[in-house]
Amino acid sequence: MHDIICPYCNKAFKIDEAGYADILAQVRDSAFEQQLHERLELAEQDKRNAIELARAKAEAELQKAAAARDAEIQELKSRLEAGELAQKMAVAEAMAQVERERDKLAYDLEQARKEKQADLQLAEARLAQQLQQTVSDKDAEIQTLKARMESIALSQKLAVNEAVGAVEKERDELKSSLMRSELEKQLAEQSLKDKYETQLKDREDMIERLRDMKARLSTKMVGETLEQHCETEFNRIRATAFPRAYFEKDNDARSGSKGDYIFRDTDEGGTEIVSIMFEMKNESDRTATKNRNEDFLKELDKDRQEKGCEYAVLVSMLEPDSELYNTGIVDVFHRYPKMYVVRPQFFIPIITLLRNAALNSLKYKNELALVKAQNIDITNFESELDTFKAAFAKNYDLASRRFQTAIDEIDKSIDHLQKTKEALLGTDRNLRLANDKAQDVTIKRLTRGNPTMAAKFAEINKEQSEDGQ
């Protein structure tokens, strides 16, 4: 037993081990839910921050790459314009050179013609015999000059073609370099995009795993099924509370159906005290179709009768929002006799209540067995049987009232413990706020507006620094 003091009325009340453990589990579950919620919020915040940072970084890199690309394009355009200008200048200069040489040759030819004419006029008679030879020589010279002009024109044309080819080659190289830069930029953008998409996918997978963990931790049964939880809870107290009890899975399916577990308890003489047929039903929050508790009551009553059990209990996590089933132990006698629906936290209490109620009538069962075994007068037997029936009915009525009283007390205890839990949570929040305020207290804040204390602390710090030296 544990003593718990109410933080509001300072009244102490006792609670058994099971109730105390349940309070601790609820407090731990609340703290765990709060921590898990905070971690999920931090994960969501980290995700948003990572997305914003990635977007800002990507935009900065894109702007930087765009600026570099624009500068490179401008430089290439300048170089291309310079190359075209140089090409035009080279062509113009070559044409000018050719024209100068052509004019010079024309001038020389004209001078030669004039000289020839003068020589003919001055020595026509004297040089009549040599005229043909002179004309031939001049024609040869003219042919030589024409050949020279053609050679010079061809050289200039080759030089122009070579210059144009060099400019075109440089232009093609610049275009290729620009295309490579564009391709490298696209590859870098795709790599950056793939990198951040992978990081976002990993973060979303982590959040999904945390959400899935939260869904699977909707009860305190971490890593267990409902059947495993009930079996573990029973085995923990079997040796002390139910040393002669039988609690095993129902493996007999000869009738076409079977329950989950059968509980039977006997006294030292082997007389059965109570027998219960159990059915466990759990349903995840993500299940597409939601079942109801009433869907399983008919089959459970059939299993109880076929297996010869006195009571039937459905331990259910279905209909989690139902106020009826969340209040505690619910009897469904109006539908099926001796049948209850409980939540997992009332699994051990329902066994205890039914067993204690059956213990009150056990002595009557023993007396009935003794009477049946004896050879007595039929009149006395009927009289004692009537007496036994009346006493049994009386005790059964008393046990039923006490059972209902116990249920009411359990409800009151649950309500009181819920208020105690809320008070403890409020105390925890106040302590956390007080701790945060205490952590924010510094010497600087304490001495603000107090020059005397500030001077004292400065003097102490100065002495400590001098001692350290």
Short mmCIF file of C-alpha atoms in Angstrom, two decimals:
data_model
loop_
_atom_site.label_atom_id
_atom_site.label_comp_id
_atom_site.label_asym_id
_atom_site.label_seq_id
_atom_site.Cartn_x
_atom_site.Cartn_y
_atom_site.Cartn_z
CA MET A 1 0.00 0.00 0.00
CA HIS A 2 1.09 3.59 -0.74
CA ASP A 3 0.05 6.87 0.86
CA ILE A 4 -0.83 9.69 -1.54
CA ILE A 5 -1.39 13.25 -0.25
CA CYS A 6 -3.76 15.51 -2.15
CA PRO A 7 -1.98 18.80 -3.06
CA TYR A 8 -5.26 20.75 -2.57
CA CYS A 9 -6.76 19.46 0.70
CA ASN A 10 -3.58 17.83 2.15
CA LYS A 11 -5.65 14.74 2.85
CA ALA A 12 -3.81 11.38 2.72
CA PHE A 13 -5.42 8.30 1.26
CA LYS A 14 -4.13 4.81 0.62
CA ILE A 15 -4.00 3.01 -2.69
CA ASP A 16 -2.94 -0.51 -3.57
CA GLU A 17 0.02 -1.52 -5.73
CA ALA A 18 -2.06 -1.87 -8.90
CA GLY A 19 -3.63 1.56 -8.56
CA TYR A 20 -0.28 3.14 -7.69
CA ALA A 21 1.39 1.52 -10.68
CA ASP A 22 -1.48 2.71 -12.89
CA ILE A 23 -1.01 6.32 -11.64
CA LEU A 24 2.73 6.14 -12.35
CA ALA A 25 2.04 4.73 -15.81
CA GLN A 26 -0.44 7.52 -16.55
CA VAL A 27 2.06 10.18 -15.40
CA ARG A 28 4.82 8.57 -17.47
CA ASP A 29 2.48 8.30 -20.47
CA SER A 30 1.59 11.99 -20.17
CA ALA A 31 5.25 13.01 -19.90
CA PHE A 32 6.14 10.74 -22.79
CA GLU A 33 3.29 12.12 -24.93
CA GLN A 34 4.40 15.68 -24.11
CA GLN A 35 8.05 14.91 -24.96
CA LEU A 36 7.02 13.11 -28.14
CA HIS A 37 4.80 16.04 -29.12
CA GLU A 38 7.65 18.48 -28.46
CA ARG A 39 10.06 16.36 -30.48
CA LEU A 40 7.58 16.16 -33.36
CA GLU A 41 7.21 19.95 -33.28
CA LEU A 42 11.03 20.33 -33.25
CA ALA A 43 11.26 17.89 -36.17
CA GLU A 44 8.62 19.89 -38.09
CA GLN A 45 10.46 23.14 -37.29
CA ASP A 46 13.78 21.59 -38.40
CA LYS A 47 12.11 20.47 -41.61
CA ARG A 48 10.73 23.96 -42.31
CA ASN A 49 14.10 25.56 -41.46
CA ALA A 50 15.94 23.08 -43.71
CA ILE A 51 13.52 23.78 -46.56
CA GLU A 52 13.88 27.57 -46.16
CA LEU A 53 17.69 27.28 -45.89
CA ALA A 54 17.84 25.00 -48.93
CA ARG A 55 15.57 27.33 -50.91
CA ALA A 56 17.62 30.42 -49.93
CA LYS A 57 20.89 28.65 -50.67
CA ALA A 58 19.60 27.35 -54.01
CA GLU A 59 18.34 30.82 -54.98
CA ALA A 60 21.69 32.38 -54.01
CA GLU A 61 23.62 29.79 -55.99
CA LEU A 62 21.28 30.21 -58.97
CA GLN A 63 21.68 34.00 -58.84
CA LYS A 64 25.45 33.62 -58.55
CA ALA A 65 25.56 31.15 -61.46
CA ALA A 66 23.27 33.40 -63.52
CA ALA A 67 25.47 36.43 -62.83
CA ALA A 68 28.61 34.45 -63.76
CA ARG A 69 26.91 33.16 -66.89
CA ASP A 70 25.77 36.67 -67.90
CA ALA A 71 29.28 38.03 -67.33
CA GLU A 72 30.78 35.20 -69.35
CA ILE A 73 28.25 35.74 -72.16
CA GLN A 74 29.01 39.47 -72.17
CA GLU A 75 32.73 38.76 -72.32
CA LEU A 76 32.21 36.29 -75.16
CA LYS A 77 30.10 38.83 -77.03
CA SER A 78 32.81 41.48 -76.55
CA ARG A 79 35.47 39.08 -77.79
CA LEU A 80 33.30 38.07 -80.75
CA GLU A 81 32.65 41.72 -81.64
CA ALA A 82 36.37 42.45 -81.30
CA GLY A 83 37.13 39.47 -83.56
CA GLU A 84 34.64 40.63 -86.17
CA LEU A 85 36.05 44.16 -86.01
CA ALA A 86 39.60 42.82 -86.38
CA GLN A 87 38.46 40.70 -89.31
CA LYS A 88 36.88 43.69 -91.03
CA MET A 89 39.99 45.79 -90.41
CA ALA A 90 42.24 43.04 -91.77
CA VAL A 91 40.08 42.70 -94.89
CA ALA A 92 40.00 46.47 -95.38
CA GLU A 93 43.75 46.73 -94.90
CA ALA A 94 44.36 43.85 -97.33
CA MET A 95 42.07 45.42 -99.93
CA ALA A 96 43.78 48.77 -99.48
CA GLN A 97 47.18 47.16 -99.94
CA VAL A 98 46.01 45.38 -103.08
CA GLU A 99 44.50 48.59 -104.44
CA ARG A 100 47.71 50.52 -103.72
CA GLU A 101 49.79 47.93 -105.51
CA ARG A 102 47.30 47.86 -108.36
CA ASP A 103 47.42 51.66 -108.66
CA LYS A 104 51.20 51.59 -108.51
CA LEU A 105 51.36 48.96 -111.21
CA ALA A 106 48.90 50.96 -113.34
CA TYR A 107 51.01 54.07 -112.81
CA ASP A 108 54.19 52.22 -113.68
CA LEU A 109 52.51 50.86 -116.77
CA GLU A 110 51.35 54.31 -117.76
CA GLN A 111 54.85 55.71 -117.25
CA ALA A 112 56.30 52.88 -119.26
CA ARG A 113 53.88 53.57 -122.04
CA LYS A 114 54.74 57.28 -122.00
CA GLU A 115 58.46 56.54 -122.04
CA LYS A 116 57.92 54.08 -124.87
CA GLN A 117 55.96 56.63 -126.83
CA ALA A 118 58.64 59.27 -126.25
CA ASP A 119 61.37 56.88 -127.24
CA LEU A 120 59.44 55.97 -130.38
CA GLN A 121 58.87 59.61 -131.24
CA LEU A 122 62.52 60.60 -130.58
CA ALA A 123 64.17 57.58 -132.22
CA GLU A 124 61.50 56.25 -134.52
CA ALA A 125 63.73 56.00 -137.45
CA ARG A 126 66.77 54.90 -135.48
CA LEU A 127 65.01 52.25 -133.60
CA ALA A 128 62.69 51.01 -136.28
CA GLN A 129 64.48 47.72 -136.46
CA GLN A 130 64.32 47.28 -132.69
CA LEU A 131 60.67 48.23 -132.34
CA GLN A 132 59.36 44.73 -132.48
CA GLN A 133 61.89 43.56 -129.92
CA THR A 134 61.08 46.47 -127.61
CA VAL A 135 57.38 45.80 -127.89
CA SER A 136 57.99 42.17 -127.06
CA ASP A 137 60.05 43.11 -124.04
CA LYS A 138 57.37 45.49 -122.84
CA ASP A 139 54.69 42.82 -123.31
CA ALA A 140 56.76 40.38 -121.31
CA GLU A 141 57.17 42.96 -118.57
CA ILE A 142 53.44 43.60 -118.63
CA GLN A 143 52.74 39.87 -118.30
CA THR A 144 55.20 39.70 -115.41
CA LEU A 145 53.47 42.62 -113.71
CA LYS A 146 50.06 41.02 -114.27
CA ALA A 147 51.29 37.73 -112.84
CA ARG A 148 52.73 39.60 -109.88
CA MET A 149 49.39 41.34 -109.33
CA GLU A 150 47.51 38.05 -109.52
CA SER A 151 49.97 36.47 -107.06
CA ILE A 152 49.56 39.38 -104.64
CA ALA A 153 45.73 39.17 -104.94
CA LEU A 154 45.85 35.41 -104.30
CA SER A 155 48.08 35.92 -101.23
CA GLN A 156 45.73 38.58 -99.89
CA LYS A 157 42.76 36.29 -100.47
CA LEU A 158 44.50 33.42 -98.66
CA ALA A 159 45.39 35.77 -95.77
CA VAL A 160 41.78 36.95 -95.53
CA ASN A 161 40.48 33.35 -95.61
CA GLU A 162 43.00 32.35 -92.94
CA ALA A 163 41.99 35.30 -90.73
CA VAL A 164 38.29 34.51 -91.20
CA GLY A 165 38.94 30.84 -90.42
CA ALA A 166 40.79 31.75 -87.23
CA VAL A 167 37.95 34.04 -86.15
CA GLU A 168 35.33 31.39 -86.96
CA LYS A 169 37.34 28.77 -85.05
CA GLU A 170 37.57 31.06 -82.01
CA ARG A 171 33.85 31.75 -82.30
CA ASP A 172 33.07 28.00 -82.40
CA GLU A 173 35.31 27.43 -79.37
CA LEU A 174 33.50 30.20 -77.49
CA LYS A 175 30.12 28.68 -78.39
CA SER A 176 31.30 25.25 -77.24
CA SER A 177 32.62 26.72 -73.98
CA LEU A 178 29.30 28.50 -73.45
CA MET A 179 27.37 25.27 -74.06
CA ARG A 180 29.64 23.40 -71.62
CA SER A 181 29.10 26.09 -68.99
CA GLU A 182 25.33 25.86 -69.49
CA LEU A 183 25.45 22.04 -69.21
CA GLU A 184 27.61 22.22 -66.07
CA LYS A 185 25.17 24.69 -64.56
CA GLN A 186 22.20 22.41 -65.33
CA LEU A 187 24.06 19.42 -63.86
CA ALA A 188 24.91 21.41 -60.72
CA GLU A 189 21.30 22.55 -60.36
CA GLN A 190 20.03 18.98 -60.81
CA SER A 191 22.60 17.65 -58.31
CA LEU A 192 21.63 20.30 -55.76
CA LYS A 193 17.93 19.59 -56.33
CA ASP A 194 18.45 15.80 -55.95
CA LYS A 195 20.51 16.36 -52.81
CA TYR A 196 17.85 18.44 -51.06
CA GLU A 197 15.03 16.23 -52.29
CA THR A 198 16.85 13.27 -50.71
CA GLN A 199 17.30 15.18 -47.45
CA LEU A 200 13.62 16.19 -47.44
CA LYS A 201 12.56 12.60 -48.15
CA ASP A 202 14.75 11.32 -45.28
CA ARG A 203 13.26 13.95 -42.96
CA GLU A 204 9.71 13.06 -44.03
CA ASP A 205 10.48 9.34 -43.49
CA MET A 206 11.75 10.16 -39.99
CA ILE A 207 8.58 12.12 -39.21
CA GLU A 208 6.46 9.29 -40.60
CA ARG A 209 8.30 6.79 -38.37
CA LEU A 210 7.73 9.02 -35.34
CA ARG A 211 4.04 9.34 -36.18
CA ASP A 212 3.78 5.57 -36.64
CA MET A 213 5.53 5.07 -33.29
CA LYS A 214 3.07 7.48 -31.66
CA ALA A 215 0.11 5.57 -33.17
CA ARG A 216 1.51 2.27 -31.90
CA LEU A 217 2.16 3.79 -28.47
CA SER A 218 -1.47 4.91 -28.07
CA THR A 219 -1.64 2.63 -25.01
CA LYS A 220 0.93 1.83 -22.36
CA MET A 221 1.47 -1.62 -23.89
CA VAL A 222 4.76 -0.79 -25.65
CA GLY A 223 5.78 -3.50 -28.13
CA GLU A 224 3.03 -5.90 -26.99
CA THR A 225 -0.30 -7.05 -28.30
CA LEU A 226 -3.38 -6.84 -26.10
CA GLU A 227 -3.32 -10.60 -25.45
CA GLN A 228 0.36 -10.51 -24.48
CA HIS A 229 -0.29 -7.55 -22.20
CA CYS A 230 -3.15 -9.29 -20.36
CA GLU A 231 -1.21 -12.54 -20.03
CA THR A 232 1.82 -10.68 -18.69
CA GLU A 233 -0.29 -8.72 -16.19
CA PHE A 234 -1.90 -11.91 -14.92
CA ASN A 235 1.38 -13.83 -14.64
CA ARG A 236 2.88 -11.02 -12.59
CA ILE A 237 0.40 -11.61 -9.77
CA ARG A 238 -0.47 -15.28 -10.36
CA ALA A 239 1.78 -16.63 -7.60
CA THR A 240 0.45 -14.28 -4.90
CA ALA A 241 -3.18 -13.62 -5.88
CA PHE A 242 -4.23 -16.75 -7.82
CA PRO A 243 -1.93 -19.65 -6.87
CA ARG A 244 -4.43 -22.38 -7.93
CA ALA A 245 -5.90 -20.56 -10.94
CA TYR A 246 -5.90 -21.80 -14.52
CA PHE A 247 -5.40 -19.08 -17.14
CA GLU A 248 -4.50 -20.38 -20.58
CA LYS A 249 -5.42 -19.80 -24.23
CA ASP A 250 -8.54 -21.54 -25.52
CA ASN A 251 -7.23 -23.95 -28.15
CA ASP A 252 -10.38 -26.09 -28.44
CA ALA A 253 -12.06 -25.15 -31.74
CA ARG A 254 -14.09 -28.33 -32.23
CA SER A 255 -17.35 -26.38 -32.06
CA GLY A 256 -16.23 -24.09 -34.88
CA SER A 257 -15.15 -21.14 -32.74
CA LYS A 258 -13.10 -20.42 -29.63
CA GLY A 259 -12.36 -17.56 -27.27
CA ASP A 260 -8.96 -16.14 -26.45
CA TYR A 261 -8.39 -17.19 -22.80
CA ILE A 262 -10.17 -19.25 -20.11
CA PHE A 263 -9.80 -18.47 -16.40
CA ARG A 264 -10.75 -21.04 -13.74
CA ASP A 265 -10.01 -20.89 -10.02
CA THR A 266 -10.57 -23.62 -7.43
CA ASP A 267 -10.25 -23.92 -3.67
CA GLU A 268 -7.97 -26.30 -1.78
CA GLY A 269 -10.48 -29.12 -2.15
CA GLY A 270 -10.64 -28.75 -5.92
CA THR A 271 -14.10 -27.13 -6.00
CA GLU A 272 -14.40 -24.55 -8.74
CA ILE A 273 -14.83 -21.01 -7.41
CA VAL A 274 -15.33 -19.09 -10.65
CA SER A 275 -14.75 -19.52 -14.39
CA ILE A 276 -14.45 -16.75 -16.98
CA MET A 277 -14.24 -16.80 -20.79
CA PHE A 278 -12.09 -13.88 -22.05
CA GLU A 279 -12.01 -12.27 -25.50
CA MET A 280 -9.38 -9.57 -26.33
CA LYS A 281 -9.98 -7.09 -29.12
CA ASN A 282 -7.58 -4.36 -30.20
CA GLU A 283 -7.74 -2.03 -33.20
CA SER A 284 -5.14 0.42 -34.49
CA ASP A 285 -6.05 4.06 -35.03
CA ARG A 286 -5.15 3.63 -38.73
CA THR A 287 -7.49 0.71 -39.36
CA ALA A 288 -9.67 1.48 -42.36
CA THR A 289 -12.84 -0.18 -40.91
CA LYS A 290 -13.79 0.44 -37.28
CA ASN A 291 -15.44 -2.45 -35.40
CA ARG A 292 -17.83 -2.12 -32.45
CA ASN A 293 -17.85 -4.03 -29.19
CA GLU A 294 -21.36 -5.33 -29.85
CA ASP A 295 -20.08 -7.14 -32.96
CA PHE A 296 -18.32 -9.71 -30.73
CA LEU A 297 -20.77 -10.22 -27.83
CA LYS A 298 -22.90 -12.92 -29.46
CA GLU A 299 -19.93 -15.11 -30.36
CA LEU A 300 -18.43 -14.60 -26.90
CA ASP A 301 -21.66 -15.75 -25.19
CA LYS A 302 -21.71 -18.83 -27.42
CA ASP A 303 -18.09 -19.66 -26.49
CA ARG A 304 -18.89 -19.19 -22.79
CA GLN A 305 -21.76 -21.67 -22.91
CA GLU A 306 -19.88 -24.24 -24.99
CA LYS A 307 -16.83 -24.16 -22.71
CA GLY A 308 -18.93 -24.23 -19.52
CA CYS A 309 -17.77 -20.90 -18.11
CA GLU A 310 -19.83 -18.93 -15.62
CA TYR A 311 -18.89 -15.42 -16.81
CA ALA A 312 -17.78 -13.81 -20.09
CA VAL A 313 -15.57 -10.72 -20.30
CA LEU A 314 -14.62 -8.73 -23.43
CA VAL A 315 -11.33 -6.84 -22.91
CA SER A 316 -11.55 -4.22 -25.65
CA MET A 317 -9.69 -1.24 -27.09
CA LEU A 318 -12.47 -0.68 -29.67
CA GLU A 319 -14.56 2.50 -29.72
CA PRO A 320 -11.87 4.55 -27.96
CA ASP A 321 -14.07 7.67 -27.87
CA SER A 322 -17.08 5.98 -26.25
CA GLU A 323 -17.92 7.54 -22.86
CA LEU A 324 -19.81 4.37 -21.90
CA TYR A 325 -16.84 2.03 -22.17
CA ASN A 326 -14.29 4.57 -20.92
CA THR A 327 -16.02 5.00 -17.54
CA GLY A 328 -14.95 1.58 -16.18
CA ILE A 329 -16.50 -1.89 -16.00
CA VAL A 330 -19.66 -2.13 -18.14
CA ASP A 331 -22.14 -5.00 -17.67
CA VAL A 332 -24.19 -6.04 -20.69
CA PHE A 333 -26.63 -8.31 -18.81
CA HIS A 334 -29.50 -6.79 -20.80
CA ARG A 335 -28.06 -8.42 -23.92
CA TYR A 336 -26.28 -11.53 -22.64
CA PRO A 337 -26.21 -13.00 -19.11
CA LYS A 338 -23.14 -12.62 -16.91
CA MET A 339 -21.15 -10.65 -19.49
CA TYR A 340 -18.93 -7.59 -18.99
CA VAL A 341 -16.96 -5.23 -21.25
CA VAL A 342 -13.81 -3.65 -19.77
CA ARG A 343 -10.75 -1.68 -20.84
CA PRO A 344 -7.29 -3.30 -20.39
CA GLN A 345 -6.61 -1.40 -17.15
CA PHE A 346 -9.59 -3.16 -15.53
CA PHE A 347 -8.50 -6.66 -16.58
CA ILE A 348 -7.12 -7.65 -13.13
CA PRO A 349 -9.85 -5.79 -11.14
CA ILE A 350 -12.70 -7.64 -12.94
CA ILE A 351 -11.08 -11.02 -12.16
CA THR A 352 -10.65 -10.00 -8.52
CA LEU A 353 -14.22 -8.74 -8.17
CA LEU A 354 -15.80 -11.83 -9.75
CA ARG A 355 -13.59 -14.16 -7.72
CA ASN A 356 -14.35 -12.38 -4.44
CA ALA A 357 -18.07 -12.43 -5.20
CA ALA A 358 -17.89 -16.16 -5.95
CA LEU A 359 -16.01 -16.85 -2.68
CA ASN A 360 -19.06 -15.69 -0.71
CA SER A 361 -21.19 -18.42 -2.26
CA LEU A 362 -18.48 -21.08 -2.16
CA LYS A 363 -19.52 -22.42 1.24
CA TYR A 364 -23.03 -22.93 -0.09
CA LYS A 365 -21.67 -24.86 -3.02
CA ASN A 366 -19.70 -27.05 -0.62
CA GLU A 367 -22.77 -27.64 1.55
CA LEU A 368 -24.79 -28.52 -1.53
CA ALA A 369 -22.15 -31.01 -2.62
CA LEU A 370 -22.13 -32.53 0.90
CA VAL A 371 -25.94 -32.76 0.99
CA LYS A 372 -26.00 -34.46 -2.40
CA ALA A 373 -23.40 -36.97 -1.21
CA GLN A 374 -25.37 -37.99 1.90
CA ASN A 375 -28.34 -40.33 2.07
CA ILE A 376 -30.91 -38.13 3.91
CA ASP A 377 -34.63 -37.89 4.08
CA ILE A 378 -36.16 -36.35 0.98
CA THR A 379 -38.36 -33.99 3.03
CA ASN A 380 -35.44 -32.60 4.99
CA PHE A 381 -33.44 -32.38 1.78
CA GLU A 382 -36.12 -30.28 0.08
CA SER A 383 -36.46 -28.06 3.15
CA GLU A 384 -32.73 -27.53 3.41
CA LEU A 385 -32.57 -27.02 -0.36
CA ASP A 386 -35.19 -24.26 -0.08
CA THR A 387 -33.29 -22.75 2.81
CA PHE A 388 -30.11 -22.97 0.78
CA LYS A 389 -31.78 -21.31 -2.22
CA ALA A 390 -33.12 -18.48 -0.08
CA ALA A 391 -29.76 -17.98 1.61
CA PHE A 392 -27.97 -18.19 -1.70
CA ALA A 393 -30.32 -15.64 -3.26
CA LYS A 394 -29.84 -13.38 -0.26
CA ASN A 395 -26.07 -13.69 -0.46
CA TYR A 396 -26.14 -13.24 -4.20
CA ASP A 397 -28.22 -10.08 -3.80
CA LEU A 398 -25.81 -8.85 -1.11
CA ALA A 399 -22.81 -9.71 -3.27
CA SER A 400 -24.37 -7.91 -6.24
CA ARG A 401 -25.00 -4.77 -4.17
CA ARG A 402 -21.46 -4.90 -2.79
CA PHE A 403 -20.15 -5.44 -6.30
CA GLN A 404 -22.01 -2.34 -7.51
CA THR A 405 -20.75 -0.45 -4.45
CA ALA A 406 -17.20 -1.53 -5.33
CA ILE A 407 -17.74 -0.36 -8.91
CA ASP A 408 -18.95 3.04 -7.66
CA GLU A 409 -15.95 3.30 -5.35
CA ILE A 410 -13.66 2.46 -8.26
CA ASP A 411 -15.28 5.23 -10.33
CA LYS A 412 -14.84 7.69 -7.46
CA SER A 413 -11.22 6.61 -7.05
CA ILE A 414 -10.63 7.04 -10.77
CA ASP A 415 -12.15 10.53 -10.68
CA HIS A 416 -10.12 11.44 -7.61
CA LEU A 417 -6.93 10.03 -9.14
CA GLN A 418 -7.61 12.00 -12.33
CA LYS A 419 -7.85 15.19 -10.30
CA THR A 420 -4.66 14.19 -8.46
CA LYS A 421 -2.96 13.60 -11.84
CA GLU A 422 -4.04 17.05 -13.05
CA ALA A 423 -2.74 18.61 -9.83
CA LEU A 424 0.59 16.79 -10.22
CA LEU A 425 0.87 17.92 -13.84
CA GLY A 426 0.12 21.50 -12.73
CA THR A 427 2.82 21.23 -10.05
CA ASP A 428 5.26 19.89 -12.65
CA ARG A 429 4.55 22.81 -14.97
CA ASN A 430 5.02 25.34 -12.14
CA LEU A 431 8.29 23.65 -11.12
CA ARG A 432 9.51 23.73 -14.71
CA LEU A 433 8.64 27.46 -14.98
CA ALA A 434 10.37 28.13 -11.67
CA ASN A 435 13.43 26.21 -12.88
CA ASP A 436 13.49 28.22 -16.11
CA LYS A 437 13.33 31.45 -14.14
CA ALA A 438 16.10 30.22 -11.82
CA GLN A 439 18.26 29.34 -14.82
CA ASP A 440 17.82 32.89 -16.15
CA VAL A 441 19.09 34.46 -12.90
CA THR A 442 22.62 35.88 -13.33
CA ILE A 443 24.93 38.14 -11.31
CA LYS A 444 24.44 40.84 -13.91
CA ARG A 445 20.66 40.80 -13.46
CA LEU A 446 20.87 40.69 -9.66
CA THR A 447 23.22 43.69 -9.50
CA ARG A 448 21.33 45.74 -12.10
CA GLY A 449 20.27 49.00 -10.46
CA ASN A 450 22.33 48.16 -7.32
CA PRO A 451 25.77 49.80 -7.64
CA THR A 452 26.82 48.67 -4.17
CA MET A 453 26.40 44.95 -4.96
CA ALA A 454 27.92 45.45 -8.40
CA ALA A 455 31.01 47.02 -6.82
CA LYS A 456 31.25 44.16 -4.28
CA PHE A 457 31.10 41.48 -6.98
CA ALA A 458 33.60 43.41 -9.14
CA GLU A 459 35.96 43.58 -6.16
CA ILE A 460 35.57 39.82 -5.53
CA ASN A 461 36.26 39.04 -9.19
CA LYS A 462 39.32 41.28 -9.14
CA GLU A 463 40.69 39.54 -6.01
CA GLN A 464 40.06 36.11 -7.56
CA SER A 465 41.86 37.11 -10.75
CA GLU A 466 44.84 38.49 -8.74
CA ASP A 467 44.97 35.26 -6.69
CA GLY A 468 44.91 33.24 -9.87
CA GLN A 469 47.90 35.16 -11.21
#
